Coordinates of N, CA and C in Angstrom, one line a residue:
M1 N -51.3 -71.6 -152.3 CA -51.6 -70.2 -152.2 C -50.5 -69.3 -152.9
R2 N -49.5 -69.9 -153.5 CA -48.4 -69.1 -154.1 C -48.9 -68.4 -155.3
N3 N -49.8 -69.0 -156.1 CA -50.3 -68.4 -157.3 C -51.7 -67.8 -157.2
F4 N -52.0 -67.4 -155.9 CA -53.4 -66.9 -155.6 C -53.8 -65.7 -156.5
H5 N -52.8 -64.8 -156.6 CA -53.2 -63.5 -157.3 C -53.4 -63.8 -158.8
I6 N -52.8 -64.9 -159.4 CA -53.0 -65.2 -160.8 C -54.5 -65.7 -161.0
D7 N -55.0 -66.4 -160.0 CA -56.3 -67.0 -160.2 C -57.4 -65.9 -160.0
I8 N -57.2 -64.9 -159.1 CA -58.2 -64.0 -158.7 C -58.1 -62.7 -159.5
A9 N -57.0 -62.4 -160.2 CA -56.9 -61.1 -160.9 C -57.9 -61.0 -162.0
P10 N -58.2 -62.0 -162.8 CA -59.3 -61.8 -163.8 C -60.6 -61.5 -163.2
M11 N -60.9 -62.2 -162.1 CA -62.2 -62.0 -161.4 C -62.3 -60.5 -160.9
A12 N -61.2 -60.0 -160.3 CA -61.2 -58.6 -159.8 C -61.4 -57.6 -160.9
L13 N -60.7 -57.8 -162.0 CA -60.9 -56.9 -163.2 C -62.3 -57.0 -163.8
G14 N -62.8 -58.2 -163.8 CA -64.2 -58.4 -164.4 C -65.2 -57.8 -163.5
T15 N -65.0 -57.9 -162.2 CA -65.9 -57.3 -161.2 C -65.9 -55.8 -161.3
L16 N -64.7 -55.2 -161.4 CA -64.6 -53.7 -161.6 C -65.3 -53.3 -162.9
L17 N -65.0 -54.1 -164.0 CA -65.6 -53.7 -165.3 C -67.1 -53.8 -165.2
L18 N -67.7 -54.8 -164.6 CA -69.1 -55.0 -164.5 C -69.7 -53.8 -163.7
G19 N -69.1 -53.5 -162.6 CA -69.5 -52.3 -161.8 C -69.5 -51.0 -162.6
L20 N -68.5 -50.8 -163.3 CA -68.4 -49.6 -164.1 C -69.5 -49.5 -165.2
I21 N -69.7 -50.7 -165.9 CA -70.7 -50.8 -166.9 C -72.1 -50.5 -166.3
W22 N -72.3 -51.1 -165.2 CA -73.6 -50.9 -164.5 C -73.8 -49.4 -164.1
V23 N -72.8 -48.8 -163.6 CA -72.9 -47.4 -163.2 C -73.2 -46.5 -164.4
V24 N -72.5 -46.8 -165.5 CA -72.7 -46.0 -166.8 C -74.1 -46.2 -167.3
N25 N -74.6 -47.5 -167.2 CA -75.9 -47.8 -167.7 C -77.0 -47.1 -166.8
G26 N -76.6 -47.0 -165.5 CA -77.6 -46.4 -164.5 C -77.7 -44.9 -164.7
L27 N -76.6 -44.3 -165.3 CA -76.7 -42.8 -165.6 C -77.6 -42.4 -166.7
N28 N -77.8 -43.3 -167.7 CA -78.7 -43.1 -168.8 C -79.6 -44.3 -169.0
P29 N -80.5 -44.6 -168.1 CA -81.4 -45.7 -168.3 C -82.5 -45.4 -169.3
E30 N -82.6 -46.2 -170.4 CA -83.7 -46.0 -171.4 C -84.5 -47.2 -171.4
M31 N -85.3 -47.4 -170.4 CA -86.1 -48.6 -170.3 C -87.6 -48.3 -170.0
P32 N -88.4 -47.9 -171.0 CA -89.8 -47.5 -170.7 C -90.6 -48.8 -170.4
D33 N -90.2 -49.9 -170.8 CA -91.0 -51.2 -170.6 C -90.9 -51.6 -169.1
R34 N -90.1 -51.1 -168.3 CA -90.0 -51.5 -166.9 C -90.4 -50.4 -166.0
M35 N -91.4 -49.7 -166.3 CA -91.9 -48.6 -165.5 C -92.5 -49.1 -164.2
I36 N -93.1 -50.3 -164.2 CA -93.7 -50.9 -163.0 C -92.6 -51.1 -161.9
L37 N -91.5 -51.7 -162.4 CA -90.4 -52.0 -161.4 C -89.4 -50.9 -161.3
S38 N -89.8 -49.7 -161.7 CA -88.8 -48.6 -161.7 C -88.3 -48.2 -160.3
G39 N -89.2 -48.3 -159.3 CA -88.8 -48.0 -157.9 C -87.8 -49.0 -157.4
V40 N -88.1 -50.3 -157.6 CA -87.2 -51.3 -157.2 C -85.9 -51.2 -158.0
Y41 N -86.0 -51.0 -159.3 CA -84.9 -51.0 -160.1 C -84.0 -49.8 -159.8
N42 N -84.6 -48.6 -159.5 CA -83.8 -47.5 -159.1 C -83.0 -47.7 -157.8
V43 N -83.6 -48.4 -156.8 CA -82.9 -48.7 -155.6 C -81.8 -49.7 -155.9
L44 N -82.1 -50.7 -156.6 CA -81.1 -51.7 -156.9 C -80.0 -51.1 -157.8
S45 N -80.3 -50.2 -158.7 CA -79.3 -49.7 -159.6 C -78.4 -48.7 -158.9
V46 N -78.8 -48.3 -157.6 CA -77.9 -47.5 -156.8 C -77.0 -48.4 -155.9
I47 N -77.7 -49.4 -155.3 CA -77.0 -50.2 -154.3 C -76.1 -51.2 -154.9
V48 N -76.5 -51.9 -155.9 CA -75.8 -53.0 -156.5 C -74.4 -52.6 -157.1
P49 N -74.4 -51.6 -158.0 CA -73.2 -51.1 -158.5 C -72.2 -50.7 -157.5
I50 N -72.6 -50.0 -156.5 CA -71.7 -49.5 -155.4 C -71.1 -50.7 -154.7
A51 N -71.9 -51.7 -154.4 CA -71.4 -52.9 -153.8 C -70.4 -53.6 -154.7
I52 N -70.8 -53.7 -156.0 CA -69.9 -54.4 -156.9 C -68.5 -53.6 -157.0
L53 N -68.6 -52.3 -157.1 CA -67.4 -51.5 -157.2 C -66.6 -51.6 -155.9
I54 N -67.2 -51.6 -154.8 CA -66.5 -51.8 -153.5 C -65.8 -53.1 -153.5
L55 N -66.5 -54.2 -153.9 CA -66.0 -55.5 -153.9 C -64.8 -55.6 -154.8
G56 N -65.0 -55.1 -156.0 CA -63.9 -55.1 -157.0 C -62.7 -54.3 -156.6
L57 N -62.9 -53.1 -156.0 CA -61.8 -52.3 -155.5 C -61.1 -53.0 -154.4
S58 N -61.8 -53.6 -153.4 CA -61.2 -54.3 -152.3 C -60.3 -55.5 -152.8
I59 N -60.9 -56.2 -153.8 CA -60.1 -57.3 -154.3 C -58.8 -56.8 -155.0
T60 N -59.0 -55.7 -155.8 CA -57.8 -55.2 -156.5 C -56.8 -54.6 -155.5
I61 N -57.2 -53.9 -154.5 CA -56.3 -53.4 -153.5 C -55.6 -54.5 -152.8
N62 N -56.4 -55.6 -152.4 CA -55.8 -56.7 -151.8 C -54.7 -57.3 -152.7
L63 N -55.0 -57.4 -154.0 CA -54.0 -58.0 -154.9 C -52.7 -57.1 -155.0
I64 N -52.9 -55.8 -155.1 CA -51.8 -54.9 -155.1 C -50.9 -55.0 -153.9
V65 N -51.6 -55.1 -152.7 CA -50.8 -55.3 -151.5 C -50.1 -56.6 -151.4
R66 N -50.7 -57.7 -151.9 CA -50.1 -59.0 -151.9 C -48.8 -59.0 -152.8
I67 N -49.0 -58.4 -154.0 CA -47.9 -58.3 -155.0 C -46.8 -57.5 -154.4
L68 N -47.1 -56.3 -153.8 CA -46.0 -55.5 -153.2 C -45.3 -56.2 -152.1
V69 N -46.0 -57.0 -151.3 CA -45.4 -57.7 -150.2 C -44.5 -58.8 -150.8
K70 N -44.9 -59.4 -151.8 CA -44.0 -60.5 -152.5 C -42.8 -59.9 -153.1
V71 N -43.0 -58.7 -153.7 CA -41.8 -58.0 -154.3 C -40.8 -57.6 -153.3
R72 N -41.3 -57.1 -152.2 CA -40.4 -56.6 -151.1 C -39.6 -57.7 -150.5
R73 N -40.1 -58.9 -150.5 CA -39.4 -60.0 -149.8 C -38.1 -60.5 -150.5

């Protein structure tokens, strides 16, 4: 568990990046071919990015806290 933050840091950054990309895509969706699934897609495009962002932020905050605790010791 000593190098835990080294293993999970890329995952946290990737998760944050994925969430941000999804949110930016959701702000300007240009997909006329998916009009049938637009209702489902709209709901998912609101819920999923928020969940991804919360997950990424929680991982990142957890990392920062762990690193600060290690620095203080």
